[in-house]
Amino acid sequence: MTVLPTGPDQHDFDTVILGGGIVGLFTALQLARTGQSVAVLDQGDIWTEASAVNAGSLGVQNKLPALVPLSLWSWELWQELQAGFGIDAHVKRPGGYKVAMTEDEAERLRDTAEQQARLGATIEILTRQQISDRAPWLSPDVVAATFSPQDGFASPTLMGPALAQAAKQAGANIFPHHPAHAIEPGPRPRIETSHGRFRGTRLAITTGAWTQNAGAMLGINLPVSLDVNMVTVTEPAPFTMQGLVSHARGILTLKQAVNGSCLIGGGWQGIGTLADRRKDVDYDQMIQNIRLALRVVPGLAGLNALRSWAGYEGVTPDSMPYLGSLPGHPDIFVAACARGGFTLGPAMARLLTEVMTGQESSRPIDLFDPARFHDA
Amino acid sequence: MTAPVVIIGAGPAGLACASVLAQAGRDIVIIDENQQAGGQYYRQLPRTFSADFRNLPHDRQGFAALAQVMDHPNVRFLRANTLWAAVSPHRIAFAGKDGSGRLDASAVVLATGAQDMPMPFPGWTFPGVISSGGCLNLIKGQGLIPEGRVVVAGNGPLVLVTAATLIRAGANVVRVIEAQRATRLLPAVASGLRSAPGIVRQALGYRISMLAKRVPLHFGQIIAAAEGEHELRNITIAKVGPDGRPDENARLGIAADILVTGYGLIPGSEPARLFGCRMRMEPALNGAVPERSSTLETSVPGVYAIGDGAGIGGVKVAIAEGRIAAHAILGQDIPAQHIRTYARLDGFRRRLNLAYLHDPPLTAATPDTVICRCEALRLAELQAHPRIETGSLNVLKTATRLGMGRCQGRNCLPSAATLLGLPDDFATRPRVRPPLRPLPLQQIAADRDALPVPEPDEPQIHQTGE
Ligand SMILES: Cc1cc2nc3c(=O)[nH]c(=O)nc-3n(C[C@H](O)[C@H](O)[C@H](O)COP(=O)(O)OP(=O)(O)OC[C@H]3O[C@@H](n4cnc5c(N)ncnc54)[C@H](O)[C@@H]3O)c2cc1C
Ligand SMILES: Cc1cc2nc3c(=O)[nH]c(=O)nc-3n(C[C@H](O)[C@H](O)[C@H](O)COP(=O)(O)OP(=O)(O)OC[C@H]3O[C@@H](n4cnc5c(N)ncnc54)[C@H](O)[C@@H]3O)c2cc1C
């Protein structure tokens, strides 16, 4: 562990937050509203990584069953954004279809739906006739589908600036281009950045895909593997697809955004590492992703693609997020790497806020214990 | 067997390059979005058209000489196909109606040409206001001549080209305005008498066409606004103020049915950026260009950039560059005469580009002017956006959708940085993302050379242990 020198160029806050994505900024907003002094440090500009470039799905059906209750709760928070925080992020909840293209997939679909329903999701298994009646734009090759009125989407583009603005208005201080490269643990942990030293009574690590690096600054093992997710967007088109489309095997998401553009995703992998920051499109993967989209919604075929891109998402070995205080560091917290972390962002930030302010977390977090891989 | 040289763009640059390569026996694939070779300068009417060619400014002889190469047995022409991605610098992806696939290249030549510099002003989105590049395409490529009173307004050599082309085609041009002062242009033009007499003679010819029809040409004037109800009625022009904006106190209204604006050409920099070429801003070349060696190779070995896409210079420079790149690809010394010709022309076009360059930059946008047409974003709302404080065009794009629409940013991003007072560097410019041009999903999906890949990992199902 490095011992940092003390000097004049030091900023003091109640809470210092590393990472200005959805988790970091939402946490900053909530903490600042309690009257705390809060600093958000980001290595680049805020809201430029996963939270900015994701596909905007707010899905319940595409979540691991264990995360369904959290997703439903996060949805409540998404719906409070406007009333509670004055944030308009084009949150839409038209429901969503989850599709199967083979009998095997159909079986998976029903199994998962049952598990998710037991955990509180509202899911309807559709007959082929119901699929044709309600979603005639889905291919006749879709052999089975479920519908949940709880799926929807929002605009990452609108959410970011609005959230940042709200956080600032609440008094949070935002420091872009302040990469943290060393942390000296508490009391009052210190963070060394390229532009001076920050000190907080508490420190929150909300560094998304970079969380393993942040843990390493403290000698704590928070394993994260990198997904380089890709998305393709089309020109705006007349409104046809209602709702979020997802896939029994989790390999497709499709939606028509508020401006009419269709977004195609599903976790197909681009090229890049945290070190090289390439975030390049892998053309073979991109093409398979598009082919699958056209098999499910053939009407997309003639639409012009405008752009494909890739972004970084951090994934833990068991696909559960990290949330809670770090082992041996009661004043250093982490909230990162939820699968479907745009959907779950508000819930992650709420839980983090709760544990950082010494409250009982309003949802169970034992599965998310950041210590779970530390001793292994 | 060595892979062919793949040339993107069958304009003068690409054709000149192909001619030299074909003569030396190299296999060549030429890809162009258009049905016919020719590019912008030699744009051809569709084969089925039988318009009267006499008044259309087609350099038929020049084109015939260059286009001979299209019949060479070593040349394969992928007409009406788009280069949409670089799978690697030597493996390109193309797409078209008749199929899509990939090609290995022993060398890639980017000869993809220029684009109009967007110039937003009040009313620029009005029907009846067209760009000079678009207007030239209508005339040359469709035989369509605008009707009614036409005003041509702009900055750069294409103003003369456009005006003369319109006049010769029979359009009623009532006024031509160039934003630069004549005194700024004269020294560069005079220098061209020695270094590029052919080009100066051509320009003189354009000027004579205008004089013959008594079409007034005014220097130091800029478009301020276009108005009308359902169609264009009036335009307002003004003296260019010292700040590069229309002078409030020196305005003039003109009745017009068509306004053709041409505020300069800029290199279409996206292909080179997609290939990963190191770029730089080069005012003498009118914008963002790939860094090139003396043999026109970019920073990516085996990838060459020639013609207006690598720096504005017009047809003669394009041809000269095509030849130089071809000799380099063949591993030959560049003939001394080519080097001399190119040095002369290159010096002239740089002087001319700089002479036309207005400092401070020309702007006619008002707070209410739409800057991003696809997303209907006005200047004031972009200026007032909280994320502008980041100084990054890319952050502003993510926050506002600036440049995210159908034009892929071509009609807004080149002028946005200047209008918003943001640095125009490559670190903060949005990245170029595939496809290079809007392309139907089915054409991308049709890629016959796409490799099968594993599907995304499914998240491990975690037992909740309830
Ligand atoms: C292409 C793509 C599509 C996706 N689609 C969806 C979807 O449709 N629905 C959904 O629910 N989820 C989706 N996701 C996942 C979701 O976007 C992420 O899970 C979520 O945004 C993560 O938020 P975050 O705040 O944890 O991380 P981020 O938004 O990545 O923010 C982390 C921040 O930490 C900063 N940082 C890192 N290290 C340091 C350091 N040392 N010092 C200072 N700052 C640092 C980074 O610069 C970054 O700004 C997608 C992800 C990607 C990449
Ligand atoms: C719209 C427009 C009109 C012009 N009209 C004239 C004129 O009338 N007279 C004049 O003197 N100058 C004109 N110019 C200037 C012109 O740029 C040069 O004089 C000359 O044509 C440049 O030659 P080039 O070979 O570099 O490029 P171009 O002639 O522009 O040729 C480039 C070729 O590349 C093709 N291409 C580009 N991108 C792709 C891609 N991704 N995939 C496949 N093909 C691609 C284009 O279809 C085009 O045929 C015009 C410029 C523009 C932008």
XYZ file of N, CA, C and O in Angstrom, chain B residues 129-203:
300
model
N -33.357 26.108 -51.223
C -31.955 26.362 -50.888
C -31.201 25.054 -51.086
O -31.531 24.047 -50.459
N -30.232 25.043 -51.996
C -29.492 23.803 -52.245
C -27.990 24.076 -52.196
O -27.554 25.210 -52.333
N -27.236 23.024 -51.990
C -25.786 23.191 -51.923
C -25.214 23.167 -53.329
O -25.814 22.610 -54.249
N -24.054 23.765 -53.493
C -23.519 23.840 -54.858
C -23.105 22.458 -55.352
O -23.302 22.133 -56.526
N -22.583 21.624 -54.463
C -22.263 20.255 -54.886
C -23.515 19.538 -55.365
O -23.529 18.900 -56.424
N -24.576 19.673 -54.590
C -25.833 19.039 -54.963
C -26.369 19.595 -56.266
O -26.878 18.858 -57.123
N -26.220 20.907 -56.453
C -26.704 21.549 -57.673
C -25.927 21.046 -58.888
O -26.514 20.720 -59.931
N -24.601 20.933 -58.728
C -23.787 20.409 -59.836
C -24.186 18.971 -60.157
O -24.240 18.567 -61.322
N -24.480 18.207 -59.118
C -24.907 16.830 -59.350
C -26.224 16.766 -60.099
O -26.408 15.920 -60.978
N -27.153 17.643 -59.752
C -28.443 17.649 -60.446
C -28.241 17.924 -61.931
O -28.841 17.289 -62.791
N -27.367 18.900 -62.197
C -27.169 19.281 -63.594
C -26.419 18.185 -64.350
O -26.852 17.709 -65.393
N -25.290 17.765 -63.758
C -24.440 16.816 -64.486
C -24.994 15.405 -64.461
O -24.870 14.672 -65.433
N -25.559 15.036 -63.321
C -25.949 13.649 -63.146
C -27.390 13.367 -63.521
O -27.754 12.212 -63.723
N -28.216 14.410 -63.582
C -29.631 14.196 -63.869
C -30.116 15.057 -65.025
O -31.257 14.895 -65.468
N -29.278 15.998 -65.465
C -29.724 16.911 -66.504
C -30.820 17.849 -66.029
O -31.624 18.340 -66.811
N -30.887 18.102 -64.736
C -31.933 18.969 -64.177
C -31.397 20.381 -63.987
O -30.381 20.586 -63.336
N -32.101 21.353 -64.566
C -31.669 22.743 -64.458
C -32.672 23.479 -63.565
O -33.865 23.458 -63.852
N -32.196 24.126 -62.488
C -33.133 24.865 -61.633
C -33.844 25.979 -62.411
O -33.212 26.643 -63.239
N -35.135 26.166 -62.117
C -35.913 27.204 -62.804
C -36.060 28.435 -61.923
O -35.987 28.335 -60.711
N -36.316 29.561 -62.549
C -36.529 30.800 -61.814
C -35.225 31.536 -61.580
O -34.193 31.197 -62.151
N -35.321 32.551 -60.695
C -34.145 33.390 -60.435
C -33.221 32.675 -59.454
O -33.631 32.346 -58.344
N -31.992 32.482 -59.915
C -31.038 31.724 -59.102
C -29.968 32.668 -58.556
O -29.415 33.476 -59.300
N -29.701 32.565 -57.272
C -28.570 33.279 -56.682
C -27.555 32.239 -56.218
O -27.930 31.226 -55.639
N -26.293 32.501 -56.531
C -25.228 31.611 -56.071
C -24.421 32.367 -55.016
O -23.962 33.485 -55.275
N -24.274 31.758 -53.845
C -23.539 32.416 -52.767
C -22.564 31.425 -52.166
O -22.914 30.275 -51.939
N -21.344 31.890 -51.910
C -20.417 30.951 -51.303
C -19.038 31.526 -51.103
O -18.842 32.745 -51.065
N -18.105 30.606 -50.961
C -16.728 30.960 -50.677
C -15.857 29.849 -51.234
O -15.937 28.716 -50.770
N -15.095 30.184 -52.248
C -14.202 29.172 -52.801
C -14.369 29.045 -54.308
O -15.308 29.583 -54.891
N -13.441 28.314 -54.924
C -13.456 28.192 -56.385
C -14.755 27.590 -56.928
O -15.143 27.867 -58.055
N -15.426 26.764 -56.103
C -16.625 26.116 -56.615
C -17.755 27.114 -56.884
O -18.692 26.811 -57.621
N -17.651 28.322 -56.321
C -18.665 29.355 -56.600
C -18.661 29.664 -58.094
O -19.708 29.687 -58.744
N -17.458 29.862 -58.635
C -17.336 30.149 -60.069
C -17.803 28.961 -60.896
O -18.537 29.112 -61.876
N -17.354 27.765 -60.498
C -17.722 26.552 -61.233
C -19.243 26.426 -61.280
O -19.843 26.192 -62.330
N -19.846 26.614 -60.131
C -21.299 26.441 -60.032
C -22.032 27.482 -60.869
O -22.951 27.155 -61.634
N -21.610 28.716 -60.723
C -22.285 29.783 -61.465
C -22.162 29.538 -62.968
O -23.152 29.607 -63.710
N -20.952 29.241 -63.425
C -20.740 29.058 -64.867
C -21.500 27.838 -65.372
O -22.092 27.863 -66.462
N -21.504 26.775 -64.572
C -22.207 25.566 -64.987
C -23.701 25.856 -65.127
O -24.346 25.452 -66.099
N -24.242 26.584 -64.168
C -25.663 26.946 -64.226
C -25.953 27.788 -65.466
O -26.929 27.550 -66.188
N -25.091 28.769 -65.694
C -25.324 29.686 -66.812
C -25.257 28.933 -68.144
O -26.143 29.057 -68.993
N -24.235 28.109 -68.287
C -24.088 27.370 -69.554
C -25.231 26.394 -69.758
O -25.627 26.095 -70.883
N -25.766 25.888 -68.646
C -26.878 24.949 -68.767
C -28.191 25.690 -69.031
O -29.219 25.060 -69.269
N -28.167 27.027 -68.967
C -29.353 27.798 -69.322
C -30.135 28.342 -68.149
O -31.228 28.880 -68.320
N -29.596 28.234 -66.935
C -30.316 28.753 -65.769
C -30.230 30.278 -65.742
O -29.311 30.869 -66.296
N -31.199 30.885 -65.061
C -31.258 32.341 -64.958
C -30.575 32.793 -63.663
O -31.218 32.964 -62.639
N -29.251 32.950 -63.750
C -28.499 33.352 -62.555
C -28.539 34.864 -62.444
O -28.119 35.570 -63.365
N -29.071 35.371 -61.325
C -29.237 36.818 -61.204
C -28.119 37.483 -60.408
O -27.903 38.687 -60.522
N -27.425 36.720 -59.600
C -26.355 37.326 -58.820
C -25.470 36.226 -58.241
O -25.950 35.163 -57.882
N -24.191 36.545 -58.192
C -23.235 35.608 -57.594
C -22.458 36.371 -56.532
O -21.965 37.477 -56.804
N -22.384 35.816 -55.318
C -21.590 36.492 -54.291
C -20.539 35.555 -53.705
O -20.788 34.394 -53.447
N -19.360 36.117 -53.568
C -18.220 35.398 -52.978
C -17.836 36.151 -51.704
O -17.724 37.372 -51.707
N -17.626 35.392 -50.622
C -17.408 36.050 -49.328
C -16.027 36.683 -49.202
O -15.857 37.696 -48.525
N -15.038 36.099 -49.853
C -13.685 36.646 -49.714
C -13.565 37.930 -50.540
O -14.257 38.116 -51.533
N -12.677 38.812 -50.079
C -12.416 40.031 -50.847
C -11.514 39.697 -52.031
O -10.608 38.865 -51.925
N -11.758 40.359 -53.162
C -10.993 40.075 -54.374
C -9.507 40.325 -54.163
O -8.660 39.582 -54.667
N -9.194 41.352 -53.359
C -7.774 41.690 -53.162
C -7.021 40.573 -52.454
O -5.817 40.439 -52.606
N -7.747 39.794 -51.657
C -7.094 38.679 -50.981
C -6.784 37.543 -51.965
O -5.872 36.762 -51.777
N -7.610 37.470 -53.009
C -7.492 36.331 -53.915
C -6.460 36.565 -55.012
O -5.844 35.627 -55.514
N -6.308 37.854 -55.368
C -5.499 38.151 -56.551
C -4.089 37.574 -56.532
O -3.663 36.960 -57.521
N -3.340 37.738 -55.429
C -1.964 37.211 -55.459
C -1.912 35.704 -55.739
O -1.067 35.246 -56.519
N -2.824 34.955 -55.132
C -2.818 33.510 -55.351
C -3.136 33.201 -56.810
O -2.488 32.358 -57.445
N -4.132 33.903 -57.349
C -4.508 33.661 -58.745
C -3.341 34.024 -59.661
O -3.001 33.280 -60.588
N -2.705 35.153 -59.359
C -1.569 35.583 -60.189
C -0.463 34.533 -60.164
O 0.147 34.213 -61.188
N -0.233 33.951 -58.975
C 0.817 32.927 -58.880
C 0.464 31.718 -59.741
O 1.336 30.998 -60.219
N -0.851 31.510 -59.927
C -1.287 30.370 -60.720
C -0.987 30.525 -62.205
O -0.961 29.534 -62.939
N -0.761 31.783 -62.635
C -0.450 31.984 -64.058
C 0.776 31.172 -64.441
O 0.889 30.670 -65.553
N 1.702 31.020 -63.484
C 2.893 30.212 -63.768
C 2.726 28.759 -63.328
O 3.063 27.844 -64.063
N 2.186 28.574 -62.112
C 2.208 27.206 -61.570
C 1.044 26.353 -62.073
O 1.161 25.130 -62.143
N -0.058 26.974 -62.420
C -1.207 26.183 -62.841
C -2.000 26.935 -63.910
O -3.176 27.254 -63.732
N -1.347 27.224 -65.032
C -2.018 28.053 -66.054
C -3.311 27.416 -66.559
O -4.272 28.129 -66.843
N -3.342 26.097 -66.610
C -4.551 25.427 -67.089
C -5.742 25.747 -66.204
O -6.849 26.017 -66.674
N -5.489 25.711 -64.895
C -6.580 25.946 -63.945
C -7.036 27.402 -64.025
O -8.233 27.701 -64.022
N -6.059 28.329 -64.119
C -6.422 29.743 -64.195
C -7.201 30.017 -65.476
O -8.199 30.755 -65.481
N -6.786 29.349 -66.555
C -7.496 29.544 -67.817
C -8.945 29.065 -67.684
O -9.881 29.720 -68.135
N -9.090 27.926 -67.026
C -10.439 27.382 -66.838
C -11.294 28.358 -66.012
O -12.450 28.627 -66.351
N -10.684 28.899 -64.974
C -11.418 29.844 -64.128
C -11.818 31.071 -64.927
O -12.930 31.598 -64.791
